[in-house]
Amino acid sequence: MISILKSFAIVSISASILLAAPAQKQNKELQEIVQTGKESSKLLLKTLGKNMKAHMKKGGPLDALNFCSNEAYSLTESVNKKLPQGVHVKRVSLKYRSPANQPKADEAKVLKAMESLKDANVVLPKHFVEKVDEKVYKFYKPLVINKGVCLKCHGDVQNKKLKNTIEQRYPNDKATGYKMGDLRGAIVVTIDKSAK
Ligand code: HEC
C-alpha cells in the first residue's frame, strides 16, 4: 500500500513538472501579447485623439467630422506601418459608422460578450485576449463613451448641419443614440506570432 502511494506521489510530481514548462511558456507569450496590444492600441488612440482635438479646436465638430471621415482610416494605416511585422491595429463596433470598422464574426462575438458583461453590471477589464489559433491572438481594448464630446457625433445629434453631413456621408450609420458610459466598440490588435 505504501509503495503504491509512493509511486503515485512520484508520478504526480513529475506530471506537475511536465505541465509547468508549457504553462510558463504560455504565460510569457500572453504577457508579450498584452504588452504589444497595449502599446499598439495606445499609439492609435493617441494619434486619432490628438488630430481630432486639433480639428475640434480649429473648426468645431463639423471640421472634426470631416477630419474623421477623410483621415481616420489613413491615419490608422500610418500607425500600422510603424508597428512590428505581424501586428495590425483597427477599431470595430457592433454599431459602426464607417463600413471599414465592421467587425469580423469572431470580433462581433467578443463585442457581444462585452455587452453582456456590462449588462450584468460587470466593470469591464482594461483588455481581453482572444486566442484565434496556435499562432494568432487578438487583443481587445474596450472603448467606452467617457467624454461629453463623443456625444456630439455619437449621441442624440442636435446640430442640424452636423446631423445632415453624417447622414450624407454615412447613409447606413448605426453609431448614434449613445449615452455616457455606453460601450462604443473596441480597438482590436491582431498579433500573428508566425510573422516574425
Ligand atoms: C466630430 C465628430 C466625432 C466625434 C466628436 C467623435 N467621433 Fe467617433 N467617429 C466619427 C466618425 C465620422 C467616424 C467614422 C470614421 C472613422 O473614424 O473611421 C467615427 C468612428 C468611431 C469609431 C469606430 C467605429 C465606427 O463606428 O466606425 C469609434 C470606436 C468611435 N468613433 C469612438 C468615439 C469616441 C469614444 C469618441 C469620444 C472620445 C468619439 N468617437 C468622438 C465622428 C466623431
Short mmCIF file of C-alpha atoms and ligand atoms in Angstrom, two decimals:
data_model
loop_
_atom_site.label_atom_id
_atom_site.label_comp_id
_atom_site.label_asym_id
_atom_site.label_seq_id
_atom_site.Cartn_x
_atom_site.Cartn_y
_atom_site.Cartn_z
CA MET A 1 0.00 0.00 0.00
CA ILE A 2 2.76 2.39 0.97
CA SER A 3 4.71 1.68 -2.20
CA ILE A 4 1.63 2.38 -4.32
CA LEU A 5 1.20 5.71 -2.58
CA LYS A 6 4.87 6.49 -3.08
CA SER A 7 4.83 5.78 -6.78
CA PHE A 8 1.63 7.77 -7.12
CA ALA A 9 3.36 10.72 -5.47
CA ILE A 10 6.35 10.42 -7.80
CA VAL A 11 4.10 10.26 -10.84
CA SER A 12 2.15 13.30 -9.76
CA ILE A 13 5.30 15.31 -9.06
CA SER A 14 6.79 14.57 -12.46
CA ALA A 15 3.45 15.31 -14.10
CA SER A 16 3.34 18.72 -12.49
CA ILE A 17 6.89 19.48 -13.63
CA LEU A 18 5.99 18.45 -17.15
CA LEU A 19 2.93 20.66 -17.08
CA ALA A 20 4.73 23.63 -15.58
CA ALA A 21 7.06 24.17 -18.53
CA PRO A 22 4.40 24.76 -21.22
CA ALA A 23 2.29 26.74 -18.74
CA GLN A 24 5.19 29.09 -18.10
CA LYS A 25 5.86 29.45 -21.81
CA GLN A 26 2.17 30.17 -22.38
CA ASN A 27 2.22 32.74 -19.61
CA LYS A 28 5.22 34.52 -21.06
CA GLU A 29 3.65 34.54 -24.52
CA LEU A 30 0.45 36.02 -23.09
CA GLN A 31 2.43 38.73 -21.32
CA GLU A 32 4.07 39.65 -24.61
CA ILE A 33 0.69 39.74 -26.37
CA VAL A 34 -0.72 42.08 -23.72
CA GLN A 35 2.34 44.33 -23.90
CA THR A 36 2.16 44.59 -27.70
CA GLY A 37 -1.61 45.10 -27.54
CA LYS A 38 -1.29 47.89 -25.00
CA GLU A 39 1.42 49.74 -26.92
CA SER A 40 -0.28 49.44 -30.30
CA SER A 41 -3.73 50.48 -29.09
CA LYS A 42 -2.24 53.42 -27.22
CA LEU A 43 -0.43 54.60 -30.34
CA LEU A 44 -3.67 54.51 -32.36
CA LEU A 45 -5.70 56.29 -29.67
CA LYS A 46 -3.06 58.96 -29.25
CA THR A 47 -2.75 59.56 -33.00
CA LEU A 48 -6.50 59.80 -33.62
CA GLY A 49 -7.20 61.72 -30.39
CA LYS A 50 -4.53 64.35 -30.98
CA ASN A 51 -5.73 65.10 -34.52
CA MET A 52 -9.39 65.08 -33.53
CA LYS A 53 -8.74 67.55 -30.69
CA ALA A 54 -6.86 69.90 -33.02
CA HIS A 55 -9.75 69.91 -35.52
CA MET A 56 -12.38 70.43 -32.82
CA LYS A 57 -10.44 73.42 -31.61
CA LYS A 58 -9.84 74.80 -35.07
CA GLY A 59 -13.26 74.39 -36.67
CA GLY A 60 -15.65 72.72 -34.21
CA PRO A 61 -17.46 69.38 -34.65
CA LEU A 62 -18.09 69.81 -38.40
CA ASP A 63 -14.40 70.24 -39.10
CA ALA A 64 -13.61 67.31 -36.79
CA LEU A 65 -16.22 65.18 -38.56
CA ASN A 66 -14.62 65.94 -41.92
CA PHE A 67 -11.29 65.01 -40.47
CA CYS A 68 -12.63 61.70 -39.10
CA SER A 69 -14.29 60.64 -42.30
CA ASN A 70 -11.40 61.69 -44.53
CA GLU A 71 -8.42 60.73 -42.46
CA ALA A 72 -9.20 58.27 -39.65
CA TYR A 73 -8.60 55.36 -41.99
CA SER A 74 -5.33 56.59 -43.50
CA LEU A 75 -4.05 57.64 -40.06
CA THR A 76 -4.80 54.13 -38.80
CA GLU A 77 -2.83 52.71 -41.71
CA SER A 78 0.07 55.05 -40.94
CA VAL A 79 0.09 53.69 -37.37
CA ASN A 80 0.10 50.16 -38.80
CA LYS A 81 3.21 50.93 -40.82
CA LYS A 82 5.03 51.75 -37.58
CA LEU A 83 4.07 48.50 -35.84
CA PRO A 84 6.22 45.35 -35.91
CA GLN A 85 5.66 42.65 -38.55
CA GLY A 86 2.55 40.60 -37.88
CA VAL A 87 0.90 43.30 -35.72
CA HIS A 88 -2.16 45.15 -37.00
CA VAL A 89 -4.49 47.60 -35.27
CA LYS A 90 -8.03 48.79 -36.07
CA ARG A 91 -11.29 49.92 -34.47
CA VAL A 92 -14.51 47.91 -34.58
CA SER A 93 -18.08 48.39 -33.36
CA LEU A 94 -21.34 46.42 -33.49
CA LYS A 95 -22.98 49.73 -34.39
CA TYR A 96 -20.38 51.01 -36.80
CA ARG A 97 -20.44 54.28 -38.68
CA SER A 98 -17.76 53.51 -41.24
CA PRO A 99 -18.20 50.18 -43.06
CA ALA A 100 -14.40 49.84 -42.71
CA ASN A 101 -14.98 49.29 -38.99
CA GLN A 102 -17.42 46.42 -39.30
CA PRO A 103 -16.28 43.58 -37.01
CA LYS A 104 -15.45 40.10 -38.31
CA ALA A 105 -17.63 37.26 -36.97
CA ASP A 106 -15.23 36.37 -34.11
CA GLU A 107 -14.81 40.04 -33.20
CA ALA A 108 -18.58 40.57 -33.11
CA LYS A 109 -18.82 37.63 -30.71
CA VAL A 110 -16.30 39.20 -28.34
CA LEU A 111 -18.04 42.60 -28.56
CA LYS A 112 -21.37 40.94 -27.70
CA ALA A 113 -19.73 39.21 -24.73
CA MET A 114 -18.51 42.61 -23.50
CA GLU A 115 -22.05 43.98 -23.87
CA SER A 116 -23.49 41.13 -21.79
CA LEU A 117 -20.88 41.67 -19.09
CA LYS A 118 -21.81 45.36 -18.96
CA ASP A 119 -25.50 44.44 -18.79
CA ALA A 120 -24.65 42.23 -15.80
CA ASN A 121 -23.09 45.31 -14.13
CA VAL A 122 -19.56 43.98 -14.52
CA VAL A 123 -16.91 46.67 -14.58
CA LEU A 124 -15.09 45.84 -17.81
CA PRO A 125 -11.41 44.95 -17.56
CA LYS A 126 -8.95 47.13 -19.50
CA HIS A 127 -8.44 44.42 -22.10
CA PHE A 128 -9.44 40.97 -23.38
CA VAL A 129 -7.32 38.45 -25.29
CA GLU A 130 -8.79 36.06 -27.85
CA LYS A 131 -6.68 33.10 -28.91
CA VAL A 132 -7.57 32.63 -32.57
CA ASP A 133 -5.24 29.67 -33.13
CA GLU A 134 -1.78 28.45 -32.04
CA LYS A 135 -0.08 31.48 -33.59
CA VAL A 136 -2.66 34.26 -33.78
CA TYR A 137 -4.08 36.34 -30.94
CA LYS A 138 -6.43 39.30 -30.85
CA PHE A 139 -6.08 41.90 -28.10
CA TYR A 140 -9.22 43.98 -27.44
CA LYS A 141 -9.32 47.32 -25.68
CA PRO A 142 -12.96 48.25 -24.94
CA LEU A 143 -13.87 51.84 -25.93
CA VAL A 144 -16.48 53.41 -23.70
CA ILE A 145 -18.18 56.77 -24.27
CA ASN A 146 -16.34 58.55 -21.49
CA LYS A 147 -16.34 62.18 -22.65
CA GLY A 148 -19.17 64.57 -23.39
CA VAL A 149 -17.52 65.40 -26.71
CA CYS A 150 -18.16 61.85 -28.05
CA LEU A 151 -21.90 62.53 -27.76
CA LYS A 152 -21.70 65.45 -30.18
CA CYS A 153 -21.27 62.93 -33.00
CA HIS A 154 -22.43 59.66 -31.43
CA GLY A 155 -25.24 60.75 -29.10
CA ASP A 156 -28.58 62.30 -29.96
CA VAL A 157 -27.04 64.65 -32.55
CA GLN A 158 -28.60 68.11 -32.16
CA ASN A 159 -26.59 70.25 -34.57
CA LYS A 160 -28.64 70.17 -37.83
CA LYS A 161 -25.71 70.72 -40.15
CA LEU A 162 -23.69 68.06 -38.41
CA LYS A 163 -26.63 65.66 -38.49
CA ASN A 164 -27.13 66.22 -42.24
CA THR A 165 -23.46 65.77 -43.00
CA ILE A 166 -23.36 62.48 -41.05
CA GLU A 167 -26.47 61.23 -42.90
CA GLN A 168 -24.98 62.18 -46.27
CA ARG A 169 -21.62 60.60 -45.70
CA TYR A 170 -22.87 57.54 -43.87
CA PRO A 171 -26.31 56.61 -45.21
CA ASN A 172 -26.17 53.39 -43.15
CA ASP A 173 -24.79 54.98 -39.98
CA LYS A 174 -25.52 52.95 -36.85
CA ALA A 175 -23.34 54.99 -34.49
CA THR A 176 -25.78 57.46 -32.88
CA GLY A 177 -28.03 57.32 -29.82
CA TYR A 178 -25.22 56.51 -27.40
CA LYS A 179 -25.20 57.68 -23.79
CA MET A 180 -22.38 58.36 -21.37
CA GLY A 181 -20.84 55.08 -20.18
CA ASP A 182 -22.06 53.02 -23.16
CA LEU A 183 -19.69 50.63 -24.88
CA ARG A 184 -18.88 52.24 -28.24
CA GLY A 185 -16.68 49.47 -29.59
CA ALA A 186 -13.12 48.29 -29.25
CA ILE A 187 -9.64 48.61 -30.58
CA VAL A 188 -8.50 45.25 -31.94
CA VAL A 189 -4.81 44.46 -32.18
CA THR A 190 -4.18 41.28 -34.17
CA ILE A 191 -0.87 39.66 -33.32
CA ASP A 192 0.41 36.92 -35.61
CA LYS A 193 3.36 35.17 -33.96
CA SER A 194 4.25 33.29 -37.15
CA ALA A 195 5.04 36.53 -39.00
CA LYS A 196 8.42 37.01 -37.29
C1 HEC B 1 -16.64 65.24 -34.74
C2 HEC B 1 -17.44 64.06 -34.71
C3 HEC B 1 -16.97 62.89 -33.84
C4 HEC B 1 -16.65 62.94 -32.51
C5 HEC B 1 -16.62 64.14 -31.59
C6 HEC B 1 -16.33 61.56 -32.14
N1 HEC B 1 -16.45 60.73 -33.23
FE1 HEC B 1 -16.19 58.72 -33.28
N2 HEC B 1 -16.48 58.71 -35.28
C7 HEC B 1 -16.80 59.80 -36.05
C8 HEC B 1 -16.81 59.42 -37.47
C9 HEC B 1 -17.10 60.32 -38.65
C10 HEC B 1 -16.46 58.05 -37.51
C11 HEC B 1 -16.33 57.17 -38.77
C12 HEC B 1 -15.00 57.42 -39.42
C13 HEC B 1 -13.87 56.77 -38.69
O1 HEC B 1 -13.41 57.34 -37.68
O2 HEC B 1 -13.46 55.68 -39.06
C14 HEC B 1 -16.26 57.64 -36.11
C15 HEC B 1 -15.90 56.37 -35.73
C16 HEC B 1 -15.70 55.95 -34.42
C17 HEC B 1 -15.34 54.59 -34.03
C18 HEC B 1 -15.09 53.42 -34.98
C19 HEC B 1 -16.31 52.58 -35.18
C20 HEC B 1 -17.32 53.19 -36.15
O3 HEC B 1 -18.42 53.50 -35.69
O4 HEC B 1 -16.99 53.37 -37.35
C21 HEC B 1 -15.24 54.59 -32.67
C22 HEC B 1 -14.91 53.39 -31.80
C23 HEC B 1 -15.52 55.93 -32.21
N3 HEC B 1 -15.79 56.74 -33.30
C24 HEC B 1 -15.49 56.33 -30.89
C25 HEC B 1 -15.56 57.65 -30.47
C26 HEC B 1 -15.34 58.08 -29.10
C27 HEC B 1 -15.08 57.15 -27.91
C28 HEC B 1 -15.44 59.44 -29.08
C29 HEC B 1 -15.18 60.39 -27.93
C30 HEC B 1 -13.85 60.35 -27.35
C31 HEC B 1 -15.74 59.87 -30.45
N4 HEC B 1 -15.80 58.75 -31.26
C32 HEC B 1 -15.94 61.17 -30.87
C33 HEC B 1 -17.09 61.07 -35.58
C34 HEC B 1 -16.84 61.51 -34.29
#
